[in-house]
mmCIF file of C-alpha atoms in Angstrom:
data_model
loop_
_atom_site.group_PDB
_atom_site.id
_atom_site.type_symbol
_atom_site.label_atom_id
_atom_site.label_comp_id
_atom_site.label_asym_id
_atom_site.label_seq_id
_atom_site.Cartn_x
_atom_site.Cartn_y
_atom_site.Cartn_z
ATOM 1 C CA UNK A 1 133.880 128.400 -64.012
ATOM 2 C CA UNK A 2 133.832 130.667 -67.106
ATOM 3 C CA UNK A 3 131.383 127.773 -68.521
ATOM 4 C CA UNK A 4 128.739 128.198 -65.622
ATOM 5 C CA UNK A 5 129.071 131.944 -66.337
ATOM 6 C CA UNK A 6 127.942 131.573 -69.803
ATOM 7 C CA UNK A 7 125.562 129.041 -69.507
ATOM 8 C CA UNK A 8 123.849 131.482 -66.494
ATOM 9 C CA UNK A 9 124.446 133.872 -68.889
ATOM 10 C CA UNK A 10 122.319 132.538 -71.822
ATOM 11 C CA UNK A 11 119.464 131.604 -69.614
ATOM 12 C CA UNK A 12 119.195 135.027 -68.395
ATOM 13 C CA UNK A 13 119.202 136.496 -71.787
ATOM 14 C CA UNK A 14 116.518 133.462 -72.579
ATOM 15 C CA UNK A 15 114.514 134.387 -70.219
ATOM 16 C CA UNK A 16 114.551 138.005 -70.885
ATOM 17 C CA UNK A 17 113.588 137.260 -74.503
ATOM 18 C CA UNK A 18 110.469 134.802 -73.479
ATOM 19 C CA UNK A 19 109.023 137.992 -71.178
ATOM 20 C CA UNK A 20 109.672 140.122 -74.031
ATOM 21 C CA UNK A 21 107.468 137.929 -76.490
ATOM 22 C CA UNK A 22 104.705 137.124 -73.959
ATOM 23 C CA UNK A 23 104.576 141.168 -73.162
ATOM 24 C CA UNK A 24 104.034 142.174 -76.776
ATOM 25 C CA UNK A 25 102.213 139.494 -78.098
ATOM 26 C CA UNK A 26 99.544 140.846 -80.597
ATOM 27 C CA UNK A 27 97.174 137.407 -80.589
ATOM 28 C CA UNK A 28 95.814 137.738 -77.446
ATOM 29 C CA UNK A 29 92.713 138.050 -78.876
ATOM 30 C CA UNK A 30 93.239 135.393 -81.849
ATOM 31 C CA UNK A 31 89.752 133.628 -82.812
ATOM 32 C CA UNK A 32 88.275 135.574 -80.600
ATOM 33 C CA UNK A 33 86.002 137.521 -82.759
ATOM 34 C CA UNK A 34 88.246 140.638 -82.168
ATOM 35 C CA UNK A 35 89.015 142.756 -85.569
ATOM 36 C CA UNK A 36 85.969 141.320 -87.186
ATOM 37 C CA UNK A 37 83.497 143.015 -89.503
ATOM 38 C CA UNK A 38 80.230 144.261 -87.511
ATOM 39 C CA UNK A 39 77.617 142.905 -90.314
ATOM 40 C CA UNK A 40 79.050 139.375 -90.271
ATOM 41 C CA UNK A 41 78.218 136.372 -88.295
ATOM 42 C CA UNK A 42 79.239 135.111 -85.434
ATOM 43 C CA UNK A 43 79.607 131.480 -85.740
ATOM 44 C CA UNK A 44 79.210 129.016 -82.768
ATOM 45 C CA UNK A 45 82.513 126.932 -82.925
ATOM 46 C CA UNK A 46 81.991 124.696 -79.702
ATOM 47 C CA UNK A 47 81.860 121.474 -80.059
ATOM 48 C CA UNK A 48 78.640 120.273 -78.669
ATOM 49 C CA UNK A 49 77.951 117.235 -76.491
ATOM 50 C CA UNK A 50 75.598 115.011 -78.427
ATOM 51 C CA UNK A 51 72.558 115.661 -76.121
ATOM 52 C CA UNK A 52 73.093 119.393 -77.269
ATOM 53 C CA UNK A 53 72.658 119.104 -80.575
ATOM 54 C CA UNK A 54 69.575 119.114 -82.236
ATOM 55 C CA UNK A 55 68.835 117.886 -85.742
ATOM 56 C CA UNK A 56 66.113 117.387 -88.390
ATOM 57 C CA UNK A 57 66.477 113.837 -90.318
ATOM 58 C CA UNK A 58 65.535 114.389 -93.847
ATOM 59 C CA UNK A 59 65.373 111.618 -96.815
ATOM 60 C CA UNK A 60 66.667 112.660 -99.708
ATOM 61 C CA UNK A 61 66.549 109.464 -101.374
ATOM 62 C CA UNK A 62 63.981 106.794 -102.633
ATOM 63 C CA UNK A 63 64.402 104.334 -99.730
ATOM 64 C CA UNK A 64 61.206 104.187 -97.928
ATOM 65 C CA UNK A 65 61.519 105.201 -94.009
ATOM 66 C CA UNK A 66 65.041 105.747 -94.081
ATOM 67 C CA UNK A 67 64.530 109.428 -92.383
ATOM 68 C CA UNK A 68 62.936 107.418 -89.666
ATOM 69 C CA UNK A 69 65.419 104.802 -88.904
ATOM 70 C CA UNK A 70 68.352 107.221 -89.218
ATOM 71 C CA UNK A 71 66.228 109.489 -86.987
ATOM 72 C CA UNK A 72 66.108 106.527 -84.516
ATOM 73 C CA UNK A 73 69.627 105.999 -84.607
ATOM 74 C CA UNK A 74 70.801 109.645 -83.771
ATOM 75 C CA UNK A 75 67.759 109.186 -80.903
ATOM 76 C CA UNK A 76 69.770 106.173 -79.129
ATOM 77 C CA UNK A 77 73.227 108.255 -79.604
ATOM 78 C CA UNK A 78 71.378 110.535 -77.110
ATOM 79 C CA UNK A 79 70.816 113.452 -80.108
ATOM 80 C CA UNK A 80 67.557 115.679 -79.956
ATOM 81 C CA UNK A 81 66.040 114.653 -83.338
ATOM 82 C CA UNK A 82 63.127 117.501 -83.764
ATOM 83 C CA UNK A 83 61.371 115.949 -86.954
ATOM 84 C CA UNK A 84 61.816 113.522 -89.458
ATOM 85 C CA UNK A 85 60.777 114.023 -93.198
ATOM 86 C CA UNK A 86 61.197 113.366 -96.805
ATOM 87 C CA UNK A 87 62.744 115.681 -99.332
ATOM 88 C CA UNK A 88 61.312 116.133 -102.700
ATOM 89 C CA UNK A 89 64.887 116.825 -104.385
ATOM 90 C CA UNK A 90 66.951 114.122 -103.969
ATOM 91 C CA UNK A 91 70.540 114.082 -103.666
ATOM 92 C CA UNK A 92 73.262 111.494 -104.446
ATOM 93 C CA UNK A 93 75.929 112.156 -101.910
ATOM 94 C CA UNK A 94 76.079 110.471 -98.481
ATOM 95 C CA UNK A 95 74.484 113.171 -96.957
ATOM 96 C CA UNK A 96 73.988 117.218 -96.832
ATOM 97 C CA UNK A 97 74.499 119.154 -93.397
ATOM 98 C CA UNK A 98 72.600 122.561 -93.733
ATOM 99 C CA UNK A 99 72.943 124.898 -90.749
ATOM 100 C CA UNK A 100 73.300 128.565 -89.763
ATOM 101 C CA UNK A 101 75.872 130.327 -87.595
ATOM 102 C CA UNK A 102 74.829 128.797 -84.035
ATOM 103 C CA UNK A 103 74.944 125.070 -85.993
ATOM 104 C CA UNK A 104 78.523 125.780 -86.508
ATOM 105 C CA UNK A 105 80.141 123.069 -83.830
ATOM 106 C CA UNK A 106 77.138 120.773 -84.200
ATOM 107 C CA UNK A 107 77.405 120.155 -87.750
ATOM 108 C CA UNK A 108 81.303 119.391 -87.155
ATOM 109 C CA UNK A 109 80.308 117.385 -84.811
ATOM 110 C CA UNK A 110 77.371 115.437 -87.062
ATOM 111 C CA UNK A 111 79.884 115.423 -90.252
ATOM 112 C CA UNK A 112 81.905 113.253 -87.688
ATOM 113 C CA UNK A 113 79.059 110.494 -88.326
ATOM 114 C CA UNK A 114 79.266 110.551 -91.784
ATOM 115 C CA UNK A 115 83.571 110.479 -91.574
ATOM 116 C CA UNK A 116 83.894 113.362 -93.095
ATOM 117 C CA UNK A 117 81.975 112.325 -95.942
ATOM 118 C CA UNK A 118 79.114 114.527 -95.533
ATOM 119 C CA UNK A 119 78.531 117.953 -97.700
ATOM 120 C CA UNK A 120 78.017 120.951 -95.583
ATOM 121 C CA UNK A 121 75.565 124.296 -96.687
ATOM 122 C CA UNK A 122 76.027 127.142 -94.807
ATOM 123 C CA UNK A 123 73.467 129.796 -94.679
ATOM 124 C CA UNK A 124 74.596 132.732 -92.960
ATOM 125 C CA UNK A 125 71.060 134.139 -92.517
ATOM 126 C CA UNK A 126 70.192 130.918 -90.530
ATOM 127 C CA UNK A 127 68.954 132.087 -87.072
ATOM 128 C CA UNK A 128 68.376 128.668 -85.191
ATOM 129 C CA UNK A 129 70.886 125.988 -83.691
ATOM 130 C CA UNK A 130 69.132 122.955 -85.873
ATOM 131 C CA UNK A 131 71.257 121.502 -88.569
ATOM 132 C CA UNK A 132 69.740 119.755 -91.121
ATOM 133 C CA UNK A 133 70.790 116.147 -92.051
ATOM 134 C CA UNK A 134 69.755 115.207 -95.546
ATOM 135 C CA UNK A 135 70.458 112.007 -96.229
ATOM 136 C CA UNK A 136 71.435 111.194 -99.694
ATOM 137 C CA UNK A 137 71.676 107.956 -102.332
ATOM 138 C CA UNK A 138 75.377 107.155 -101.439
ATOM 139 C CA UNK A 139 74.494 107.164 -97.283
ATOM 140 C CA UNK A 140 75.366 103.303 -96.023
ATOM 141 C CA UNK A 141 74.951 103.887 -91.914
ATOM 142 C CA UNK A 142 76.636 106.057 -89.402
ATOM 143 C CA UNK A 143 79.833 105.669 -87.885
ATOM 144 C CA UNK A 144 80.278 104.192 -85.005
ATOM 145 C CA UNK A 145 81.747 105.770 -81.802
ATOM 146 C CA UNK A 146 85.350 104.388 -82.300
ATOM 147 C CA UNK A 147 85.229 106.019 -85.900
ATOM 148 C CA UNK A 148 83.416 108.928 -84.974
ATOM 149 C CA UNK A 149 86.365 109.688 -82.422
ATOM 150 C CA UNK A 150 89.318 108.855 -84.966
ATOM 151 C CA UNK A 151 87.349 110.491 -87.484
ATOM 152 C CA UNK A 152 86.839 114.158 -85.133
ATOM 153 C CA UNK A 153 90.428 114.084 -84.656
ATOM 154 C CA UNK A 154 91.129 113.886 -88.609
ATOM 155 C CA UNK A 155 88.767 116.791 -89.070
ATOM 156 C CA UNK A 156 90.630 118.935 -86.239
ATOM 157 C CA UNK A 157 88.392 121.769 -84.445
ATOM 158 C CA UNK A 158 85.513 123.318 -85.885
ATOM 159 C CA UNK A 159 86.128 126.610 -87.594
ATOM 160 C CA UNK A 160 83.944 129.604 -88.703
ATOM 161 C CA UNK A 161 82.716 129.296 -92.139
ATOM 162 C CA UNK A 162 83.961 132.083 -94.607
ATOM 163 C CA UNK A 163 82.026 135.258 -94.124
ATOM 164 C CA UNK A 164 81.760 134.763 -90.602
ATOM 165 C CA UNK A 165 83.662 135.176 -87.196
ATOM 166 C CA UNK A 166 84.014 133.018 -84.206
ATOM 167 C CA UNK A 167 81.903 133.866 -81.373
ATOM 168 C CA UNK A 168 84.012 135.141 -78.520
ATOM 169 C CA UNK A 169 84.662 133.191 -75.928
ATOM 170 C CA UNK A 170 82.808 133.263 -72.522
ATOM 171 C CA UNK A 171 84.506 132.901 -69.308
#
């Protein structure tokens, strides 16, 4: 008997203690873009759905009409590919991601393709949604879906760059 009184006991006091925590818990508004510095920029964290997210395919390398086929491939993955062009400076990573604060989530997404490979360049005075994809010496192809998938669940969520703040939630 004395056992069951206890055992009551401690799950009253447990109980207590959970209400307690919820009650005065100071994250509420964690990630939210409360607490963050008016002049900075709110970054666009959602992951998009590919038919969201719309790129420019740039070459960055010597291989003729590799912005095209690229820009083809991202076209049958259901991507909105808004032009396709050649870059005078070439680069030799596998590729360069440039976006703004509202390309936030769809770069994540897009450095998925390159598994994680891909450099990113952040430009906080971006104002559009387009991220740039700059394809460099070292590119090979782009993942497919399988390793896209493992590979977005290596990189985790997509965070706001430093200098900026997530964009508060809706809803």
């Amino acid at each position: 008997m004395r056992a069951l009184v206890v055992v009551g006991l401690l799950a009253v006091v447990a109980l207590v203690f959970v209400v307690v925590a919820l009650v005065r818990d100071t994250q509420s508004n964690a990630g939210a873009g409360a607490g963050c510095p008016d002049d900075w920029p709110r970054a666009d964290v959602t992951l998009r759905d590919h038919k969201d997210v719309k790129i420019n395919v740039l070459n960055g390398t010597d291989r003729p009409g590799l912005a095209a086929d690229v820009a083809g491939d991202f076209r049958n993955r259901d991507f909105q590919v808004q032009k396709e062009a050649t870059q005078k400076k070439k680069i030799d990573d596998v590729a360069v991601l440039r976006y703004g604060p509202k390309g936030v989530g769809s770069a994540h997404l897009l450095r998925a393709y390159f598994l994680g490979d891909a450099e990113l360049e952040y430009d906080p005075k971006r104002e559009d949604d387009i991220v740039d994809v700059v394809l460099g010496g070292s590119f090979q192809q782009l993942a497919t879906i399988t390793e896209v998938n493992q590979s977005l669940g290596d990189l985790g969520a997509p965070v706001a760059p430093p200098g900026s703040c997530p964009m508060p939630v809706e809803g």
